[in-house]
């Protein structure tokens, strides 16, 4: 996989330069508004005294860490605020590779392409466990693929690109695999506010020194460009208490700390935004999933119905998920998706569509017409 | 040097918990206001449509890169916007270690303690060149210390902790050393707006594929917590064109991109802030330097008169720059500085004072009284 010049950019450019109207279903940028308290929080911060514009603690604003800790039911000292979930995943992987034996990062195929990129940057070997046909992850398959060489296992639930969520039993079994293999489970849960079936279960539900949970406000507050994320590490006085310190040191020496205006506004939004905001966003996506999967049915496509997240993967009859076909779909149907090969080998015949556009219904119609 | 739990924090805590009033001359946080256009820019951004809240390009907002490129007289493609100069230095060092032969990072002693920390994180060997007695850097001494093993040379002008600036001849000679040793010169110029004698010269003045300049708006706009910095790499179609790509890849895989609210507000402030803002801040510091160095004279201290930056290093008679003496000065004089040993071996007998407090005159009086 070529993670250095992500194929995202290539497809987005092709769609932008197309000679016709194209519905962009490539990027994962939410198209709805952030909480209004976030905008107000940023304005209030802009009027702060100059002290509030200087370095926050490297690990993040104290009040923000406390707010996150309370919501997640962990100690404040376990929470490291990062430059988005991207940095949280990088730090968690790096800490796991340092602290646990072995040099391998075990990933799930299909995979969010940044994970293998990050593992390679850190000099790790990368292996993949394929998902089941229905997109679910079989913890026993992970157990078989993991070895003494495995230092880190990374999962993403709700999942990008599949839209699957892992239930409590699966998460507990994954933590158990990490413990049995003396490895670290990194559970990236950035889509946790987009759980449609109530099936999602955070890895935090299982107490263990062998798991780190990463998250961010990029998707839940529709602010992918603000870069406020966090990682929850095992308690610092426990068996893996060094993980937090390792991550904090790397964070300090690479980025020093995260941007304070964004942290301050996210804190205000966390405090003042009720559950209605998140429920409205879920409801909007539920409707889009209905419309889009109905069109996939009409087009005779094979697909996994998402029970979480923003994405649908689908395979159309006699239409491989290649870059050539992605470009053909842009030109001939006016819909831009991502080639499955961008997410690994196992779904190279599939295409991924992101449902974060108000024009999902238009795209659905176009696809149904094109393949009918 | 113990860079993992910086001594800054230890001294600041000691001063905070002291039983008496203490002037904090430890941290490098500006105590003056940011440009008013920065506050206004942040408020205007808060009212942007949701698209403006999503991922900016990984390399930074296009308009911000262009504005920086125009001001620095380089191509936009050479500018990588980073999470502060901290990340810019990390990326430049990492790219230099990858692209140039050798595994050594050569630093100047006294040193900003994050540099050796970053070099160690990247697995590099660290060596030091001492400055001259007057705090200046002799490029010929750098030439002698550099070897075939040297991949990266890092300098900081205007200098933290010494307050010295390097002139055009020195900078040209440093670039020449980098070329002769097949190494990369990283010139960290975050204090470039605080040049009091007109002596400062950016490494950008010398065209070379062997130098990268790093900078940020943390000090010039009094926003250390906003994390907007940049690095200027050699042209991408030239001999070291790969440096930009290496840094971009690492940036993408570690932090994805910098925070957009801060980038947008900095862009507005860059466009709308005239030279008067920067000149007022320089004038304020010139006055503080006068008052403080007069007190150092009265106290019989040896010191380097700063011609740039925020800091003064001084050695008091029979008063070593140890942590014990720093704590004694807090308790007995009510002034908190940093022990010289935090900045390396060569000035372990000295103390460093930061002039970013409105109470410089009070601190000056207290020191003069204490040592008289």
XYZ file of C-alpha atoms in Angstrom, chain B:
372
model
C 20.722 15.946 30.714
C 17.350 14.782 31.875
C 15.076 15.979 29.121
C 12.196 13.667 29.941
C 10.975 15.644 32.927
C 12.347 19.069 32.080
C 13.815 20.990 34.969
C 11.667 23.932 33.897
C 8.674 22.281 35.511
C 10.584 21.474 38.671
C 11.759 25.076 39.146
C 8.357 26.544 38.287
C 6.682 24.305 40.845
C 9.244 25.200 43.495
C 8.696 28.919 42.842
C 4.923 28.513 42.916
C 5.013 26.687 46.233
C 7.438 29.104 47.865
C 6.406 30.878 51.046
C 7.084 34.317 49.605
C 6.522 36.463 46.537
C 8.712 35.234 43.649
C 9.384 36.803 40.240
C 9.195 33.938 37.738
C 12.052 34.274 35.243
C 11.919 30.610 34.246
C 9.487 30.131 31.400
C 9.799 31.627 27.905
C 6.150 32.625 27.609
C 5.689 36.195 26.345
C 3.716 38.332 28.816
C 2.472 40.877 26.270
C -0.612 40.820 24.070
C -0.869 39.072 20.714
C -1.696 41.232 17.666
C -5.334 42.344 17.854
C -5.850 40.978 14.328
C -5.093 37.529 15.743
C -7.999 37.691 18.179
C -10.255 39.067 15.461
C -9.064 36.420 13.021
C -9.945 33.655 15.462
C -13.436 35.088 16.008
C -14.044 35.398 12.288
C -12.903 31.802 11.839
C -15.368 30.666 14.539
C -18.208 31.812 12.242
C -16.900 29.914 9.194
C -18.984 27.295 7.416
C -18.367 23.715 8.526
C -16.092 22.958 5.521
C -13.553 25.372 7.026
C -13.463 23.179 10.149
C -12.311 20.079 8.279
C -8.793 18.791 7.489
C -6.548 21.445 6.002
C -3.865 20.116 3.655
C -1.343 18.108 5.681
C 1.376 20.621 4.759
C -0.728 23.566 6.008
C -3.336 26.000 4.689
C -2.377 27.055 1.169
C -2.804 30.785 1.867
C -0.690 30.587 4.992
C 2.094 28.768 3.157
C 1.970 31.380 0.388
C 2.060 34.257 2.852
C 5.087 32.735 4.605
C 6.805 31.945 1.296
C 6.366 35.520 0.048
C 7.755 36.970 3.252
C 10.732 34.619 3.277
C 11.440 34.867 -0.448
C 11.075 31.154 -1.130
C 8.726 28.960 -3.179
C 5.465 27.915 -1.505
C 6.444 24.285 -2.114
C 9.411 24.694 0.257
C 7.213 25.646 3.222
C 5.837 22.992 5.568
C 3.499 24.339 8.275
C 4.027 22.427 11.523
C 2.720 22.081 15.064
C 5.072 24.824 16.264
C 8.825 25.081 15.765
C 9.120 22.061 18.062
C 7.676 19.791 15.392
C 9.561 21.663 12.653
C 12.865 20.903 14.418
C 11.868 17.291 14.970
C 10.963 16.819 11.300
C 14.052 18.613 10.008
C 16.357 16.551 12.257
C 14.643 13.304 11.275
C 14.835 14.136 7.563
C 18.495 15.105 7.897
C 19.360 11.873 9.714
C 17.627 9.879 6.978
C 19.052 11.756 4.010
C 22.656 12.478 5.026
C 25.397 9.969 5.925
C 26.296 9.519 9.583
C 24.266 9.130 12.746
C 25.430 12.138 14.725
C 23.603 15.349 15.596
C 26.021 18.143 16.435
C 24.700 20.751 18.887
C 25.984 23.917 20.503
C 26.698 23.997 24.258
C 24.904 25.720 26.036
C 21.928 24.113 24.338
C 18.144 24.361 24.334
C 17.470 21.037 26.131
C 14.800 19.807 23.715
C 17.433 19.448 20.944
C 19.432 16.621 22.554
C 16.143 15.067 23.690
C 14.879 15.036 20.096
C 18.154 13.688 18.752
C 18.099 10.835 21.282
C 14.474 10.005 20.467
C 15.566 9.604 16.843
C 18.370 7.250 17.874
C 21.143 9.689 16.966
C 24.476 10.172 18.709
C 24.821 13.650 20.173
C 27.960 15.800 20.270
C 28.457 19.370 21.418
C 30.529 22.340 20.285
C 31.101 24.853 23.072
C 30.553 28.534 22.311
C 33.253 31.140 22.779
C 33.620 32.925 26.118
C 31.534 35.828 24.760
C 28.739 33.430 23.781
C 29.421 33.651 20.056
C 29.722 30.545 17.930
C 33.001 30.054 16.066
C 32.170 28.318 12.799
C 35.732 26.951 12.661
C 35.156 25.207 16.000
C 32.029 23.643 14.453
C 34.117 22.579 11.447
C 36.611 20.854 13.722
C 33.935 19.044 15.727
C 32.004 17.926 12.644
C 33.083 14.655 11.065
C 31.956 12.148 8.472
C 29.616 10.867 11.187
C 27.800 14.212 11.416
C 24.417 14.141 9.666
C 22.787 17.199 11.249
C 24.054 20.414 12.863
C 21.477 22.420 14.837
C 21.951 26.080 15.718
C 19.601 28.609 17.316
C 19.894 32.314 16.474
C 18.956 34.574 18.265
C 20.026 32.117 20.882
C 18.272 30.525 23.816
C 19.790 30.549 26.465
C 22.585 33.012 25.636
C 20.853 35.908 23.843
C 23.562 35.975 21.181
C 22.834 36.316 17.467
C 25.027 35.033 14.664
C 25.954 37.458 11.879
C 25.943 36.876 8.135
C 29.562 35.729 8.021
C 28.974 33.159 10.751
C 25.815 31.826 9.102
C 27.554 31.541 5.714
C 30.443 29.698 7.364
C 28.023 27.331 9.142
C 26.305 26.506 5.854
C 29.742 25.950 4.329
C 30.621 23.511 7.138
C 27.393 21.595 6.479
C 28.231 21.394 2.774
C 31.827 20.351 3.416
C 30.749 17.602 5.839
C 27.815 16.407 3.712
C 25.446 17.285 6.557
C 22.295 19.333 7.115
C 22.343 22.642 8.984
C 19.074 23.217 10.861
C 18.815 26.870 11.856
C 16.094 27.466 14.442
C 15.206 31.155 14.195
C 12.112 31.459 16.418
C 13.482 34.630 18.042
C 14.168 36.391 14.735
C 11.748 39.227 15.561
C 13.804 39.976 18.687
C 17.037 41.215 17.123
C 18.206 44.337 18.961
C 21.452 45.132 17.204
C 20.634 44.432 13.561
C 23.261 41.701 13.599
C 20.951 38.717 13.033
C 21.072 37.042 9.646
C 18.823 34.145 8.624
C 20.377 31.011 7.173
C 17.949 31.585 4.296
C 20.296 34.351 3.114
C 22.664 31.595 1.941
C 21.399 29.430 -0.900
C 22.226 25.814 -0.197
C 20.734 22.324 -0.400
C 22.319 21.713 3.025
C 20.218 23.978 5.227
C 16.703 24.060 6.638
C 15.312 27.046 8.527
C 12.694 26.529 11.245
C 10.527 29.179 12.814
C 7.176 29.782 14.483
C 4.712 32.450 15.507
C 4.877 31.405 19.167
C 7.240 34.197 20.203
C 6.661 36.825 17.513
C 2.885 36.808 18.142
C 2.992 35.817 21.831
C 1.114 32.550 21.286
C 3.347 29.715 22.472
C 0.281 27.541 23.118
C -1.161 27.824 19.612
C 1.419 25.637 17.929
C 1.867 27.185 14.508
C 5.378 26.932 13.145
C 7.054 26.112 9.867
C 10.160 24.780 8.205
C 11.655 26.044 4.938
C 13.302 23.210 3.027
C 15.606 23.357 -0.029
C 13.769 23.598 -3.373
C 12.045 20.336 -4.231
C 13.539 20.106 -7.712
C 17.080 20.528 -6.369
C 19.744 18.243 -4.872
C 18.002 17.925 -1.449
C 14.462 17.974 -2.797
C 13.722 14.771 -0.891
C 13.979 16.511 2.505
C 10.568 18.152 2.151
C 8.937 14.878 1.131
C 10.547 12.988 4.003
C 9.350 15.588 6.497
C 5.865 15.707 4.980
C 5.481 11.933 5.209
C 6.560 11.855 8.851
C 4.299 14.830 9.625
C 1.336 13.099 7.986
C 1.913 9.785 9.761
C 2.502 11.297 13.200
C 0.173 14.309 13.560
C -1.692 14.285 10.187
C -1.775 18.121 10.065
C -1.681 21.190 12.322
C -4.726 22.707 14.008
C -6.765 24.813 11.618
C -8.262 27.494 13.933
C -4.742 28.547 14.930
C -3.512 28.507 11.325
C -6.444 30.627 10.152
C -5.978 33.233 12.896
C -2.214 33.435 12.334
C -2.842 34.012 8.621
C -5.189 36.924 9.429
C -2.678 38.366 11.897
C 0.218 38.060 9.426
C -1.757 39.961 6.812
C -3.045 42.711 9.068
C -0.291 43.361 11.603
C 2.132 46.186 10.782
C 5.774 46.502 11.859
C 4.760 48.698 14.839
C 3.540 45.690 16.815
C 6.864 43.893 16.558
C 8.859 47.089 17.192
C 6.929 47.803 20.420
C 7.734 44.329 21.710
C 11.408 44.760 20.868
C 11.456 48.155 22.588
C 9.901 46.678 25.732
C 12.575 43.993 25.837
C 15.387 46.478 25.149
C 14.303 48.382 28.268
C 14.133 45.210 30.342
C 17.600 44.195 29.176
C 18.939 47.615 30.244
C 17.398 47.422 33.702
C 18.373 43.806 34.272
C 21.957 43.998 33.043
C 22.521 47.165 35.106
C 21.499 45.149 38.173
C 23.804 42.298 37.139
C 26.645 44.835 36.956
C 25.722 46.104 40.399
C 25.698 42.527 41.704
C 29.197 41.942 40.350
C 27.964 39.233 37.978
C 29.614 38.066 34.797
C 27.094 37.942 31.939
C 26.548 38.056 28.198
C 24.598 41.156 27.156
C 21.800 39.831 24.895
C 21.620 41.219 21.378
C 18.625 39.031 20.596
C 15.907 36.905 22.192
C 14.453 36.918 25.706
C 17.186 35.484 27.914
C 20.260 36.477 29.926
C 22.821 34.067 31.349
C 24.829 35.282 34.312
C 27.376 33.993 36.819
C 27.352 35.495 40.289
C 30.482 35.566 42.451
C 30.827 32.398 44.558
C 27.343 31.225 43.645
C 27.312 28.120 41.404
C 24.387 27.662 39.003
C 23.156 24.540 40.774
C 19.561 23.530 41.446
C 20.273 24.076 45.157
C 21.290 27.674 44.492
C 18.300 28.208 42.209
C 16.063 27.154 45.108
C 18.050 29.344 47.502
C 17.529 32.320 45.191
C 13.794 31.632 45.164
C 13.617 31.469 48.962
C 16.097 34.187 49.856
C 15.849 36.673 46.979
C 12.412 35.989 45.515
C 13.699 35.444 41.978
C 13.366 32.181 40.036
C 15.869 31.426 37.252
C 17.091 28.235 35.615
C 20.238 26.340 36.582
C 22.866 26.542 33.849
C 23.367 22.780 33.981
C 19.937 22.402 32.365
C 21.591 23.747 29.201
C 24.674 21.536 29.148
C 28.096 21.346 30.747
C 29.799 24.508 29.569
C 27.763 26.953 31.638
C 26.881 24.744 34.573
C 28.063 27.528 36.883
C 25.686 30.046 35.369
C 22.004 30.867 35.752
C 19.521 31.744 33.033
C 16.870 34.426 33.455
C 13.924 34.955 31.091
C 12.884 38.581 30.632
C 9.251 37.850 29.799
C 7.708 39.256 32.941
C 6.540 42.806 33.672
C 8.450 42.533 36.963
C 11.970 42.550 35.543
C 12.787 45.752 37.493
C 11.670 44.144 40.770
C 13.768 41.058 40.071
C 16.736 43.253 39.148
C 16.521 45.156 42.445
C 16.209 41.958 44.440
C 19.262 40.420 42.786
C 21.343 43.561 43.197
C 20.373 43.718 46.898
C 21.016 40.035 47.467
C 24.479 39.939 45.939
C 25.722 43.389 46.926
